[in-house]
Amino acid sequence: ILGLSVGLTCFLMISLYVVDELSYDNFHSDAHRIYRMDFTGNINGSEFIIAQSSAPASATMVAEFPEVEEATRLRQTGNWIIKRKNTEEAYNEDNVVYADQNFFQFWDFNLLSGNVENCLERPNTLTISQTLADKLFKDEDPLVKILVLDNDEDWEITGVFEDMPENSHFNYEMLLSMESREEAKSKMWMSFNFQTYMKLQEGFNPDVLEAKFPALVEKYI
C-alpha cells in the first residue's frame, strides 16, 4: 500500500508538472501560428545559434513574404531605476523591455486601461503592469502620469496591463515604446539584439517559409 501510494503521488506530481509546462503561451489565440525568428550562423569558423535577429528583420519579413501576416519585436534592457515625477522614492526594476507598437494586438495580453492601438506609438511612452501600478500609485489612476527613468528621462504612462501569467515566457512589469530607441530604426543586419516573432497565415507550412531564408541571407547579409 505504501509503495502504491508513493507511486501514485509521484505520477500525479509529474503529470501536473508536464501539464503546466505544456500550457506555456497556449493562452494566446494564435499560438499555433506564431514563430520566433532565430539566427544560426558561422562567423570566422565559430558556429552560433541565438534567439534574436536584427532590427530590420521584422519589417522585411512582412514586406517580402505574404505568408507572414504580422511581426513584432522586443528589445531586452538592463535594470532601470524608476520613480514618480517630483518624488524621491525610487525603485529598481529589471523586468523591462522595449516593445513594438503592435504588442497588444499581436499577443493576447489584457490591456486594462489605455488604447491597444497606440499606447506604445510615441517616443517616451510606456505601459506598466497592474502590480507595478499598485506599487507606484496605490489607488490613483496612473494614466498620463510621468515616471522618471534612471533619474534622467520623463516617460508618460499610456497603459496598464493585467499581470502576465506565470505560464508565459514573458513576465515583464514595464513595456517601453520601441519608437524611443534609435537602434530599432537601424538597417544593419549583422547586429542581433531583437526578439522577432512572426504570425503566419492560417494553415501555412513554416517549412516552406524557412526554405526561402537562404535567398534572404544572400540579399541582405
PDB file of C-alpha atoms in Angstrom:
ATOM      1  CA  ILE A   1       0.000   0.000   0.000  1.00  0.00           C
ATOM      2  CA  LEU A   2       2.834   2.403   0.880  1.00  0.00           C
ATOM      3  CA  GLY A   3       4.625   1.671  -2.399  1.00  0.00           C
ATOM      4  CA  LEU A   4       1.442   2.153  -4.408  1.00  0.00           C
ATOM      5  CA  SER A   5       0.686   5.434  -2.606  1.00  0.00           C
ATOM      6  CA  VAL A   6       4.179   6.793  -3.271  1.00  0.00           C
ATOM      7  CA  GLY A   7       3.993   5.706  -6.905  1.00  0.00           C
ATOM      8  CA  LEU A   8       0.609   7.365  -7.489  1.00  0.00           C
ATOM      9  CA  THR A   9       1.755  10.539  -5.740  1.00  0.00           C
ATOM     10  CA  CYS A  10       4.866  10.747  -7.930  1.00  0.00           C
ATOM     11  CA  PHE A  11       2.784  10.079 -11.030  1.00  0.00           C
ATOM     12  CA  LEU A  12       0.335  12.864 -10.146  1.00  0.00           C
ATOM     13  CA  MET A  13       3.143  15.355  -9.382  1.00  0.00           C
ATOM     14  CA  ILE A  14       4.929  14.549 -12.648  1.00  0.00           C
ATOM     15  CA  SER A  15       1.629  14.828 -14.569  1.00  0.00           C
ATOM     16  CA  LEU A  16       0.871  18.244 -13.040  1.00  0.00           C
ATOM     17  CA  TYR A  17       4.391  19.421 -13.909  1.00  0.00           C
ATOM     18  CA  VAL A  18       4.091  18.221 -17.519  1.00  0.00           C
ATOM     19  CA  VAL A  19       0.637  19.790 -17.959  1.00  0.00           C
ATOM     20  CA  ASP A  20       1.970  23.105 -16.619  1.00  0.00           C
ATOM     21  CA  GLU A  21       4.994  23.017 -18.928  1.00  0.00           C
ATOM     22  CA  LEU A  22       2.846  22.244 -21.980  1.00  0.00           C
ATOM     23  CA  SER A  23       0.471  25.099 -21.138  1.00  0.00           C
ATOM     24  CA  TYR A  24       3.118  27.784 -21.662  1.00  0.00           C
ATOM     25  CA  ASP A  25       1.933  30.506 -24.055  1.00  0.00           C
ATOM     26  CA  ASN A  26      -1.098  28.476 -25.134  1.00  0.00           C
ATOM     27  CA  PHE A  27      -3.450  31.171 -23.868  1.00  0.00           C
ATOM     28  CA  HIS A  28      -2.633  33.211 -26.991  1.00  0.00           C
ATOM     29  CA  SER A  29      -5.403  32.555 -29.509  1.00  0.00           C
ATOM     30  CA  ASP A  30      -2.913  32.446 -32.410  1.00  0.00           C
ATOM     31  CA  ALA A  31      -0.210  30.484 -30.582  1.00  0.00           C
ATOM     32  CA  HIS A  32      -0.334  27.698 -33.190  1.00  0.00           C
ATOM     33  CA  ARG A  33       0.867  30.058 -35.940  1.00  0.00           C
ATOM     34  CA  ILE A  34       3.362  32.243 -34.084  1.00  0.00           C
ATOM     35  CA  TYR A  35       7.071  31.578 -34.576  1.00  0.00           C
ATOM     36  CA  ARG A  36      10.197  33.189 -33.213  1.00  0.00           C
ATOM     37  CA  MET A  37      12.883  34.078 -35.721  1.00  0.00           C
ATOM     38  CA  ASP A  38      16.236  32.725 -34.541  1.00  0.00           C
ATOM     39  CA  PHE A  39      19.622  33.105 -36.187  1.00  0.00           C
ATOM     40  CA  THR A  40      22.107  30.354 -36.922  1.00  0.00           C
ATOM     41  CA  GLY A  41      25.435  31.381 -38.356  1.00  0.00           C
ATOM     42  CA  ASN A  42      29.083  30.616 -38.841  1.00  0.00           C
ATOM     43  CA  ILE A  43      31.442  33.549 -38.476  1.00  0.00           C
ATOM     44  CA  ASN A  44      35.224  33.067 -38.675  1.00  0.00           C
ATOM     45  CA  GLY A  45      34.789  29.349 -38.075  1.00  0.00           C
ATOM     46  CA  SER A  46      32.620  29.753 -34.988  1.00  0.00           C
ATOM     47  CA  GLU A  47      29.078  28.437 -35.184  1.00  0.00           C
ATOM     48  CA  PHE A  48      26.397  30.025 -33.051  1.00  0.00           C
ATOM     49  CA  ILE A  49      22.633  29.918 -32.547  1.00  0.00           C
ATOM     50  CA  ILE A  50      20.836  32.832 -30.937  1.00  0.00           C
ATOM     51  CA  ALA A  51      17.163  33.519 -30.260  1.00  0.00           C
ATOM     52  CA  GLN A  52      17.442  37.023 -31.667  1.00  0.00           C
ATOM     53  CA  SER A  53      17.622  38.742 -35.023  1.00  0.00           C
ATOM     54  CA  SER A  54      18.453  42.144 -36.464  1.00  0.00           C
ATOM     55  CA  ALA A  55      16.416  45.349 -36.290  1.00  0.00           C
ATOM     56  CA  PRO A  56      15.161  45.315 -39.926  1.00  0.00           C
ATOM     57  CA  ALA A  57      14.231  41.605 -39.977  1.00  0.00           C
ATOM     58  CA  SER A  58      10.671  42.131 -38.736  1.00  0.00           C
ATOM     59  CA  ALA A  59       9.611  44.705 -41.331  1.00  0.00           C
ATOM     60  CA  THR A  60      11.445  42.812 -44.087  1.00  0.00           C
ATOM     61  CA  MET A  61       9.592  39.570 -43.377  1.00  0.00           C
ATOM     62  CA  VAL A  62       6.214  41.312 -43.609  1.00  0.00           C
ATOM     63  CA  ALA A  63       7.175  43.258 -46.738  1.00  0.00           C
ATOM     64  CA  GLU A  64       8.684  40.377 -48.719  1.00  0.00           C
ATOM     65  CA  PHE A  65       6.698  37.325 -47.669  1.00  0.00           C
ATOM     66  CA  PRO A  66       2.897  37.495 -47.992  1.00  0.00           C
ATOM     67  CA  GLU A  67       2.610  34.391 -45.831  1.00  0.00           C
ATOM     68  CA  VAL A  68       3.836  36.475 -42.884  1.00  0.00           C
ATOM     69  CA  GLU A  69       0.697  38.207 -41.684  1.00  0.00           C
ATOM     70  CA  GLU A  70       2.292  40.254 -38.925  1.00  0.00           C
ATOM     71  CA  ALA A  71       5.533  40.569 -36.980  1.00  0.00           C
ATOM     72  CA  THR A  72       6.619  42.232 -33.770  1.00  0.00           C
ATOM     73  CA  ARG A  73       9.849  42.823 -31.865  1.00  0.00           C
ATOM     74  CA  LEU A  74      11.121  43.057 -28.312  1.00  0.00           C
ATOM     75  CA  ARG A  75      14.435  44.518 -27.168  1.00  0.00           C
ATOM     76  CA  GLN A  76      15.768  43.440 -23.798  1.00  0.00           C
ATOM     77  CA  THR A  77      17.195  46.044 -21.440  1.00  0.00           C
ATOM     78  CA  GLY A  78      19.057  46.052 -18.166  1.00  0.00           C
ATOM     79  CA  ASN A  79      17.871  47.286 -14.794  1.00  0.00           C
ATOM     80  CA  TRP A  80      16.110  50.637 -14.512  1.00  0.00           C
ATOM     81  CA  ILE A  81      15.695  52.986 -11.589  1.00  0.00           C
ATOM     82  CA  ILE A  82      12.141  54.288 -11.683  1.00  0.00           C
ATOM     83  CA  LYS A  83      10.284  56.861  -9.630  1.00  0.00           C
ATOM     84  CA  ARG A  84       7.280  59.111  -9.896  1.00  0.00           C
ATOM     85  CA  LYS A  85       7.839  62.643 -11.113  1.00  0.00           C
ATOM     86  CA  ASN A  86       8.624  65.091  -8.290  1.00  0.00           C
ATOM     87  CA  THR A  87       9.124  62.354  -5.691  1.00  0.00           C
ATOM     88  CA  GLU A  88      12.250  60.939  -4.084  1.00  0.00           C
ATOM     89  CA  GLU A  89      11.219  57.308  -3.512  1.00  0.00           C
ATOM     90  CA  ALA A  90      12.869  55.183  -6.204  1.00  0.00           C
ATOM     91  CA  TYR A  91      12.566  51.523  -7.171  1.00  0.00           C
ATOM     92  CA  ASN A  92      14.801  49.153  -9.068  1.00  0.00           C
ATOM     93  CA  GLU A  93      13.008  47.302 -11.868  1.00  0.00           C
ATOM     94  CA  ASP A  94      14.608  44.672 -14.089  1.00  0.00           C
ATOM     95  CA  ASN A  95      11.560  43.186 -15.849  1.00  0.00           C
ATOM     96  CA  VAL A  96      11.594  45.859 -18.547  1.00  0.00           C
ATOM     97  CA  VAL A  97      11.609  45.548 -22.333  1.00  0.00           C
ATOM     98  CA  TYR A  98      11.199  47.743 -25.402  1.00  0.00           C
ATOM     99  CA  ALA A  99       8.161  46.647 -27.446  1.00  0.00           C
ATOM    100  CA  ASP A 100       6.791  47.495 -30.872  1.00  0.00           C
ATOM    101  CA  GLN A 101       3.570  49.468 -31.180  1.00  0.00           C
ATOM    102  CA  ASN A 102       1.530  46.372 -32.141  1.00  0.00           C
ATOM    103  CA  PHE A 103       2.456  44.382 -28.991  1.00  0.00           C
ATOM    104  CA  PHE A 104      -1.067  44.288 -27.544  1.00  0.00           C
ATOM    105  CA  GLN A 105      -2.596  43.480 -30.921  1.00  0.00           C
ATOM    106  CA  PHE A 106      -0.140  40.684 -31.679  1.00  0.00           C
ATOM    107  CA  TRP A 107      -0.363  38.996 -28.255  1.00  0.00           C
ATOM    108  CA  ASP A 108      -3.414  38.262 -26.094  1.00  0.00           C
ATOM    109  CA  PHE A 109      -2.236  40.157 -23.037  1.00  0.00           C
ATOM    110  CA  ASN A 110      -5.058  42.145 -21.499  1.00  0.00           C
ATOM    111  CA  LEU A 111      -4.684  45.928 -21.506  1.00  0.00           C
ATOM    112  CA  LEU A 112      -6.795  47.147 -18.585  1.00  0.00           C
ATOM    113  CA  SER A 113      -6.561  50.837 -19.448  1.00  0.00           C
ATOM    114  CA  GLY A 114      -5.199  52.676 -22.452  1.00  0.00           C
ATOM    115  CA  ASN A 115      -5.579  52.116 -26.188  1.00  0.00           C
ATOM    116  CA  VAL A 116      -4.220  48.850 -27.624  1.00  0.00           C
ATOM    117  CA  GLU A 117      -3.581  50.501 -30.982  1.00  0.00           C
ATOM    118  CA  ASN A 118      -1.495  53.471 -29.929  1.00  0.00           C
ATOM    119  CA  CYS A 119      -0.371  53.133 -26.306  1.00  0.00           C
ATOM    120  CA  LEU A 120       3.192  52.426 -27.496  1.00  0.00           C
ATOM    121  CA  GLU A 121       3.086  54.656 -30.555  1.00  0.00           C
ATOM    122  CA  ARG A 122       5.003  57.721 -29.358  1.00  0.00           C
ATOM    123  CA  PRO A 123       8.573  58.024 -28.044  1.00  0.00           C
ATOM    124  CA  ASN A 124       8.947  58.168 -24.261  1.00  0.00           C
ATOM    125  CA  THR A 125       5.678  56.392 -23.566  1.00  0.00           C
ATOM    126  CA  LEU A 126       5.317  53.167 -21.617  1.00  0.00           C
ATOM    127  CA  THR A 127       2.821  50.724 -20.168  1.00  0.00           C
ATOM    128  CA  ILE A 128       3.057  49.110 -16.737  1.00  0.00           C
ATOM    129  CA  SER A 129       1.624  46.027 -15.072  1.00  0.00           C
ATOM    130  CA  GLN A 130      -1.250  46.195 -12.588  1.00  0.00           C
ATOM    131  CA  THR A 131       1.138  45.134  -9.804  1.00  0.00           C
ATOM    132  CA  LEU A 132       3.596  47.915 -10.614  1.00  0.00           C
ATOM    133  CA  ALA A 133       0.759  50.433 -10.911  1.00  0.00           C
ATOM    134  CA  ASP A 134      -0.488  49.467  -7.451  1.00  0.00           C
ATOM    135  CA  LYS A 135       3.005  49.772  -6.005  1.00  0.00           C
ATOM    136  CA  LEU A 136       3.682  53.199  -7.514  1.00  0.00           C
ATOM    137  CA  PHE A 137       0.260  54.825  -7.415  1.00  0.00           C
ATOM    138  CA  LYS A 138      -1.843  52.940  -4.842  1.00  0.00           C
ATOM    139  CA  ASP A 139      -5.451  53.920  -5.616  1.00  0.00           C
ATOM    140  CA  GLU A 140      -4.598  56.678  -8.110  1.00  0.00           C
ATOM    141  CA  ASP A 141      -5.152  56.384 -11.850  1.00  0.00           C
ATOM    142  CA  PRO A 142      -1.644  56.115 -13.380  1.00  0.00           C
ATOM    143  CA  LEU A 143      -2.662  57.071 -16.932  1.00  0.00           C
ATOM    144  CA  VAL A 144      -0.813  60.120 -18.349  1.00  0.00           C
ATOM    145  CA  LYS A 145       1.262  60.394 -15.189  1.00  0.00           C
ATOM    146  CA  ILE A 146       5.020  60.693 -15.553  1.00  0.00           C
ATOM    147  CA  LEU A 147       7.733  58.273 -14.472  1.00  0.00           C
ATOM    148  CA  VAL A 148      11.382  59.297 -14.341  1.00  0.00           C
ATOM    149  CA  LEU A 149      13.707  56.553 -15.553  1.00  0.00           C
ATOM    150  CA  ASP A 150      17.303  56.380 -14.345  1.00  0.00           C
ATOM    151  CA  ASN A 151      16.946  59.899 -12.896  1.00  0.00           C
ATOM    152  CA  ASP A 152      17.215  61.200 -16.415  1.00  0.00           C
ATOM    153  CA  GLU A 153      14.205  60.992 -18.742  1.00  0.00           C
ATOM    154  CA  ASP A 154      10.492  61.605 -18.309  1.00  0.00           C
ATOM    155  CA  TRP A 155       8.193  58.894 -19.650  1.00  0.00           C
ATOM    156  CA  GLU A 156       4.397  59.110 -19.902  1.00  0.00           C
ATOM    157  CA  ILE A 157       2.274  56.157 -18.768  1.00  0.00           C
ATOM    158  CA  THR A 158      -0.166  55.343 -21.568  1.00  0.00           C
ATOM    159  CA  GLY A 159      -1.485  51.985 -20.420  1.00  0.00           C
ATOM    160  CA  VAL A 160      -1.840  49.482 -17.596  1.00  0.00           C
ATOM    161  CA  PHE A 161      -1.883  45.776 -18.439  1.00  0.00           C
ATOM    162  CA  GLU A 162      -3.024  42.765 -16.463  1.00  0.00           C
ATOM    163  CA  ASP A 163      -0.139  40.907 -14.842  1.00  0.00           C
ATOM    164  CA  MET A 164       1.325  38.424 -17.275  1.00  0.00           C
ATOM    165  CA  PRO A 165       0.517  34.806 -16.297  1.00  0.00           C
ATOM    166  CA  GLU A 166       3.145  32.526 -14.823  1.00  0.00           C
ATOM    167  CA  ASN A 167       2.902  30.132 -17.783  1.00  0.00           C
ATOM    168  CA  SER A 168       4.242  32.734 -20.205  1.00  0.00           C
ATOM    169  CA  HIS A 169       7.817  33.147 -21.359  1.00  0.00           C
ATOM    170  CA  PHE A 170       7.163  36.891 -20.978  1.00  0.00           C
ATOM    171  CA  ASN A 171       6.996  38.198 -17.423  1.00  0.00           C
ATOM    172  CA  TYR A 172       7.512  41.925 -17.832  1.00  0.00           C
ATOM    173  CA  GLU A 173       6.416  44.692 -15.498  1.00  0.00           C
ATOM    174  CA  MET A 174       7.052  47.553 -17.892  1.00  0.00           C
ATOM    175  CA  LEU A 175       6.976  47.930 -21.692  1.00  0.00           C
ATOM    176  CA  LEU A 176       8.799  50.877 -23.255  1.00  0.00           C
ATOM    177  CA  SER A 177       7.818  52.141 -26.702  1.00  0.00           C
ATOM    178  CA  MET A 178      10.229  50.895 -29.368  1.00  0.00           C
ATOM    179  CA  GLU A 179       9.958  54.329 -31.012  1.00  0.00           C
ATOM    180  CA  SER A 180      12.100  55.606 -28.143  1.00  0.00           C
ATOM    181  CA  ARG A 181      15.084  53.518 -29.193  1.00  0.00           C
ATOM    182  CA  GLU A 182      17.120  54.766 -32.142  1.00  0.00           C
ATOM    183  CA  GLU A 183      18.714  51.348 -32.625  1.00  0.00           C
ATOM    184  CA  ALA A 184      15.297  49.967 -33.604  1.00  0.00           C
ATOM    185  CA  LYS A 185      15.430  52.028 -36.820  1.00  0.00           C
ATOM    186  CA  SER A 186      18.792  50.609 -37.873  1.00  0.00           C
ATOM    187  CA  LYS A 187      19.140  48.988 -41.305  1.00  0.00           C
ATOM    188  CA  MET A 188      22.135  46.882 -40.238  1.00  0.00           C
ATOM    189  CA  TRP A 189      21.578  43.129 -40.449  1.00  0.00           C
ATOM    190  CA  MET A 190      24.716  41.914 -38.673  1.00  0.00           C
ATOM    191  CA  SER A 191      23.582  43.012 -35.228  1.00  0.00           C
ATOM    192  CA  PHE A 192      21.364  40.612 -33.319  1.00  0.00           C
ATOM    193  CA  ASN A 193      19.592  42.321 -30.438  1.00  0.00           C
ATOM    194  CA  PHE A 194      15.877  41.905 -31.140  1.00  0.00           C
ATOM    195  CA  GLN A 195      13.495  39.061 -30.346  1.00  0.00           C
ATOM    196  CA  THR A 196      11.388  38.848 -33.503  1.00  0.00           C
ATOM    197  CA  TYR A 197       8.086  36.998 -33.681  1.00  0.00           C
ATOM    198  CA  MET A 198       6.092  36.259 -36.829  1.00  0.00           C
ATOM    199  CA  LYS A 199       2.456  35.315 -37.229  1.00  0.00           C
ATOM    200  CA  LEU A 200       1.938  33.178 -40.343  1.00  0.00           C
ATOM    201  CA  GLN A 201      -1.206  32.915 -42.412  1.00  0.00           C
ATOM    202  CA  GLU A 202      -3.600  30.280 -41.081  1.00  0.00           C
ATOM    203  CA  GLY A 203      -2.598  26.792 -42.245  1.00  0.00           C
ATOM    204  CA  PHE A 204       0.690  27.858 -43.860  1.00  0.00           C
ATOM    205  CA  ASN A 205       3.577  25.401 -43.542  1.00  0.00           C
ATOM    206  CA  PRO A 206       6.519  27.133 -41.801  1.00  0.00           C
ATOM    207  CA  ASP A 207       8.977  24.808 -43.541  1.00  0.00           C
ATOM    208  CA  VAL A 208       8.047  26.405 -46.869  1.00  0.00           C
ATOM    209  CA  LEU A 209       8.908  29.830 -45.492  1.00  0.00           C
ATOM    210  CA  GLU A 210      12.128  28.617 -43.923  1.00  0.00           C
ATOM    211  CA  ALA A 211      13.249  27.243 -47.297  1.00  0.00           C
ATOM    212  CA  LYS A 212      13.239  30.832 -48.617  1.00  0.00           C
ATOM    213  CA  PHE A 213      15.622  32.123 -45.955  1.00  0.00           C
ATOM    214  CA  PRO A 214      18.914  31.391 -47.817  1.00  0.00           C
ATOM    215  CA  ALA A 215      17.816  33.842 -50.512  1.00  0.00           C
ATOM    216  CA  LEU A 216      17.059  36.400 -47.822  1.00  0.00           C
ATOM    217  CA  VAL A 217      20.530  35.943 -46.376  1.00  0.00           C
ATOM    218  CA  GLU A 218      22.115  36.363 -49.816  1.00  0.00           C
ATOM    219  CA  LYS A 219      20.158  39.548 -50.453  1.00  0.00           C
ATOM    220  CA  TYR A 220      20.769  41.311 -47.135  1.00  0.00           C
ATOM    221  CA  ILE A 221      23.717  39.674 -45.395  1.00  0.00           C
TER     222      ILE A 221
END
